[in-house]
Short mmCIF file of C-alpha atoms in Angstrom, two decimals:
data_model
loop_
_atom_site.label_atom_id
_atom_site.label_comp_id
_atom_site.label_asym_id
_atom_site.label_seq_id
_atom_site.Cartn_x
_atom_site.Cartn_y
_atom_site.Cartn_z
CA MET A 9 38.39 20.39 -20.98
CA ILE A 10 37.82 21.65 -24.51
CA THR A 11 34.43 22.86 -25.69
CA GLU A 12 35.23 23.41 -29.38
CA ILE A 13 35.49 20.30 -31.55
CA ASP A 14 38.37 21.52 -33.70
CA ASP A 15 40.48 22.02 -30.58
CA TYR A 16 40.52 18.26 -30.03
CA PHE A 17 42.18 17.60 -33.37
CA SER A 18 44.63 20.50 -33.02
CA LYS A 19 45.28 20.58 -29.25
CA SER A 20 43.62 17.48 -27.68
CA CYS A 21 41.05 17.10 -24.90
CA GLY A 22 42.54 19.43 -22.31
CA ARG A 23 42.45 16.93 -19.46
CA CYS A 24 46.14 16.80 -18.62
CA GLU A 25 49.39 18.74 -18.68
CA ARG A 26 50.21 17.37 -22.15
CA PHE A 27 47.41 19.51 -23.63
CA ALA A 28 48.51 21.39 -26.76
CA THR A 29 52.04 19.94 -26.62
CA SER A 30 53.95 17.71 -29.01
CA ASP A 31 53.70 14.92 -26.40
CA CYS A 32 49.89 14.78 -26.62
CA SER A 33 48.36 11.45 -27.68
CA THR A 34 46.35 13.13 -30.44
CA ARG A 35 49.60 14.17 -32.12
CA LEU A 36 50.72 10.54 -32.38
CA TRP A 37 47.44 9.39 -33.88
CA GLU A 38 46.43 12.52 -35.82
CA PRO A 39 46.16 10.82 -39.26
CA GLY A 40 43.97 8.00 -37.93
CA LEU A 41 41.82 10.30 -35.82
CA SER A 42 41.21 12.54 -38.83
CA GLU A 43 40.16 9.53 -40.87
CA LEU A 44 37.70 8.41 -38.20
CA ARG A 45 36.28 11.92 -38.08
CA ARG A 46 35.89 12.01 -41.84
CA ILE A 47 34.04 8.69 -41.88
CA CYS A 48 31.71 9.66 -39.04
CA LEU A 49 30.78 12.92 -40.74
CA ASP A 50 30.46 11.28 -44.15
CA VAL A 51 27.80 8.82 -42.93
CA GLY A 52 25.73 11.72 -41.64
CA LEU A 53 26.48 11.79 -37.92
CA VAL A 54 26.31 15.06 -36.00
CA GLU A 55 29.62 16.02 -34.40
CA THR A 56 29.83 17.53 -30.93
CA VAL A 57 32.11 17.60 -27.88
CA LYS A 58 31.26 15.55 -24.80
CA TRP A 59 33.66 14.84 -21.93
CA GLY A 60 36.40 16.57 -23.90
CA GLN A 61 36.13 14.10 -26.80
CA PRO A 62 34.56 14.08 -30.27
CA CYS A 63 31.12 12.51 -29.86
CA TYR A 64 28.86 11.61 -32.78
CA THR A 65 25.09 11.59 -32.50
CA HIS A 66 22.05 10.69 -34.61
CA ALA A 67 18.34 11.12 -33.92
CA ASP A 68 19.24 12.74 -30.59
CA ARG A 69 21.13 9.63 -29.49
CA ASN A 70 24.84 9.19 -28.79
CA VAL A 71 26.20 6.76 -31.39
CA ALA A 72 29.99 6.76 -31.10
CA ILE A 73 32.88 8.58 -29.47
CA ILE A 74 36.54 8.97 -30.40
CA GLY A 75 39.40 8.72 -27.91
CA ALA A 76 43.20 8.81 -28.09
CA PHE A 77 45.66 7.24 -25.66
CA ARG A 78 49.40 6.63 -25.65
CA SER A 79 48.97 2.98 -26.58
CA ASP A 80 46.12 3.28 -29.08
CA PHE A 81 43.18 5.31 -30.37
CA ARG A 82 39.57 4.17 -30.43
CA LEU A 83 36.12 4.47 -31.87
CA SER A 84 33.70 3.33 -29.18
CA PHE A 85 30.01 2.61 -29.68
CA PHE A 86 27.25 3.50 -27.26
CA ASN A 87 24.59 0.82 -26.69
CA ALA A 88 27.14 -1.82 -27.58
CA ALA A 89 24.79 -4.63 -26.53
CA LEU A 90 22.87 -4.04 -29.77
CA MET A 91 25.85 -4.32 -32.10
CA LYS A 92 26.01 -7.57 -34.08
CA ASP A 93 29.72 -7.38 -35.00
CA PRO A 94 29.65 -9.83 -37.94
CA GLU A 95 33.31 -9.09 -38.70
CA GLY A 96 34.40 -9.86 -35.13
CA VAL A 97 36.41 -6.66 -34.83
CA LEU A 98 34.88 -5.09 -31.71
CA GLU A 99 36.83 -5.39 -28.47
CA LYS A 100 35.86 -5.06 -24.82
CA GLN A 101 37.11 -1.88 -23.18
CA GLY A 102 38.10 -3.60 -19.94
CA PRO A 103 37.75 -6.76 -17.85
CA ASN A 104 34.49 -5.54 -16.31
CA THR A 105 32.88 -4.63 -19.62
CA GLN A 106 30.02 -6.92 -20.56
CA HIS A 107 29.88 -6.27 -24.32
CA PRO A 108 32.56 -5.56 -26.95
CA ALA A 109 32.17 -1.86 -27.66
CA MET A 110 35.20 -0.46 -29.44
CA LEU A 111 37.43 -0.56 -32.46
CA SER A 112 40.99 -0.14 -31.23
CA PHE A 113 43.81 1.02 -33.51
CA THR A 114 47.57 0.92 -33.04
CA ASP A 115 48.26 1.79 -36.67
CA ASN A 116 46.97 4.97 -38.31
CA GLY A 117 46.64 3.19 -41.63
CA ARG A 118 44.25 0.54 -40.28
CA VAL A 119 41.34 2.99 -40.24
CA LYS A 120 41.41 3.25 -44.02
CA LYS A 121 41.63 -0.54 -44.33
CA LEU A 122 38.56 -0.97 -42.12
CA GLU A 123 36.57 1.91 -43.60
CA ARG A 124 33.92 -0.33 -45.14
CA VAL A 125 33.37 -2.10 -41.81
CA ILE A 126 33.37 1.15 -39.82
CA ARG A 127 30.75 2.66 -42.12
CA SER A 128 28.60 -0.44 -41.87
CA TYR A 129 28.75 -0.50 -38.07
CA LEU A 130 28.00 3.21 -37.77
CA LYS A 131 24.99 2.86 -40.06
CA GLU A 132 23.80 -0.12 -38.01
CA ALA A 133 23.99 1.99 -34.84
CA MET A 134 22.25 4.88 -36.58
CA GLY A 135 19.45 2.50 -37.55
CA TYR A 136 18.86 1.61 -33.91
CA ALA A 137 18.72 5.31 -33.07
CA ASP A 138 16.20 5.95 -35.87
CA ALA A 139 14.02 3.09 -34.62
CA GLY A 140 14.31 4.10 -30.97
CA ILE A 141 15.73 0.69 -30.11
CA LYS A 142 17.66 0.49 -26.86
CA PRO A 143 19.49 -2.45 -25.29
CA PRO A 144 17.66 -4.34 -22.54
CA LYS A 145 18.37 -2.95 -19.12
CA ASP A 146 20.46 -4.93 -16.70
CA LYS A 147 17.99 -6.10 -14.06
CA THR A 148 20.72 -6.26 -11.43
CA LYS A 149 20.45 -2.98 -9.59
CA LEU A 150 23.81 -1.47 -8.74
CA VAL A 151 23.91 -0.05 -5.22
CA LEU A 152 26.27 2.92 -5.07
CA PRO A 153 28.27 3.72 -1.93
CA ASP A 154 26.91 6.77 -0.10
CA GLU A 155 30.11 8.71 -0.76
CA LEU A 156 29.80 8.16 -4.49
CA THR A 157 26.13 9.18 -4.50
CA ASP A 158 27.03 12.39 -2.65
CA ALA A 159 29.88 13.12 -5.07
CA LEU A 160 27.61 12.64 -8.11
CA ASP A 161 24.93 14.86 -6.58
CA ALA A 162 27.50 17.62 -6.02
CA ASP A 163 29.17 17.36 -9.43
CA PRO A 164 26.81 17.36 -12.47
CA ALA A 165 29.63 16.76 -14.97
CA LEU A 166 30.82 13.75 -13.00
CA ALA A 167 27.27 12.44 -12.65
CA GLU A 168 26.64 12.65 -16.40
CA ALA A 169 29.92 10.94 -17.21
CA PHE A 170 29.36 8.18 -14.63
CA HIS A 171 25.88 7.38 -15.92
CA MET A 172 27.26 7.18 -19.47
CA LEU A 173 29.71 4.46 -18.43
CA THR A 174 28.97 0.89 -19.33
CA PRO A 175 27.42 -1.17 -16.50
CA GLY A 176 30.69 -3.07 -16.17
CA ARG A 177 32.68 0.12 -15.70
CA GLN A 178 30.23 1.48 -13.17
CA LYS A 179 30.46 -1.81 -11.30
CA SER A 180 34.28 -1.61 -11.29
CA TYR A 181 34.09 1.63 -9.29
CA VAL A 182 31.53 0.24 -6.87
CA ILE A 183 33.68 -2.84 -6.24
CA ASN A 184 36.79 -0.72 -5.73
CA LEU A 185 35.09 1.74 -3.39
CA ASN A 186 33.35 -0.97 -1.37
CA SER A 187 36.72 -2.61 -0.74
CA ALA A 188 37.72 0.42 1.35
CA LYS A 189 36.70 0.14 5.01
CA LYS A 190 36.79 3.86 5.83
CA ALA A 191 34.61 6.61 4.37
CA GLU A 192 37.66 8.86 4.13
CA THR A 193 39.40 6.32 1.93
CA ARG A 194 36.38 6.03 -0.34
CA MET A 195 36.18 9.81 -0.67
CA SER A 196 39.87 10.02 -1.50
CA ARG A 197 39.50 7.35 -4.17
CA ILE A 198 36.53 9.13 -5.74
CA ALA A 199 38.61 12.30 -6.06
CA LYS A 200 41.39 10.33 -7.76
CA PHE A 201 38.90 8.53 -10.02
CA ARG A 202 37.21 11.72 -11.27
CA ASP A 203 39.36 12.18 -14.36
CA LYS A 204 39.04 8.50 -15.26
CA ILE A 205 35.26 8.68 -15.05
CA LEU A 206 35.15 11.84 -17.14
CA PHE A 207 37.34 10.11 -19.71
CA GLY A 208 34.96 7.14 -19.89
CA LYS A 209 37.31 4.62 -18.28
CA GLY A 210 36.76 1.92 -15.71
CA ALA A 211 38.50 1.78 -12.34
CA ASN A 212 41.06 -0.76 -13.53
CA GLU A 213 41.89 0.90 -16.84
CA ARG A 214 44.94 3.06 -17.38
#
């Protein structure tokens, strides 16, 4: 995975064999991704790289993260449960996601059209960070399979990425792993899921 932010916009995240090729998803969405970056920096967010993606922080809190896929590119908000979404533009990232958390784009030009809304939402999220406001915790404790707990203990990068997932995405992995009867099957699935978890996706997302 990349560690330098500019590499994302010139080469991509470095997670697959399409890295630094013309077939990379960031090439398809380069104009829109650059616009999102410009807006995030213009509102005063601090830019860094986390999980191979551009992540934007404020007051030592993660605020938003950019991602590019073959079908679309996205600006996803952390602590989505706090977002009011008066314009009704936020979408859920998957069937197991509890709260709408992302702006999804299939047209590079749509970023410019939604710039006013994007700025407003980013400033709203920054306000929560300034005030130290966090969403209420889900009181339902998620019990992780032993194999997943062992994998997270042995892999700090995986552990950090897993704990940054939304509760719904975490639950999707637990459901999937618990459906396997054998420990060997669960371990094999965890190995296959690693890249998805690092990329911030749920078990059922492509």
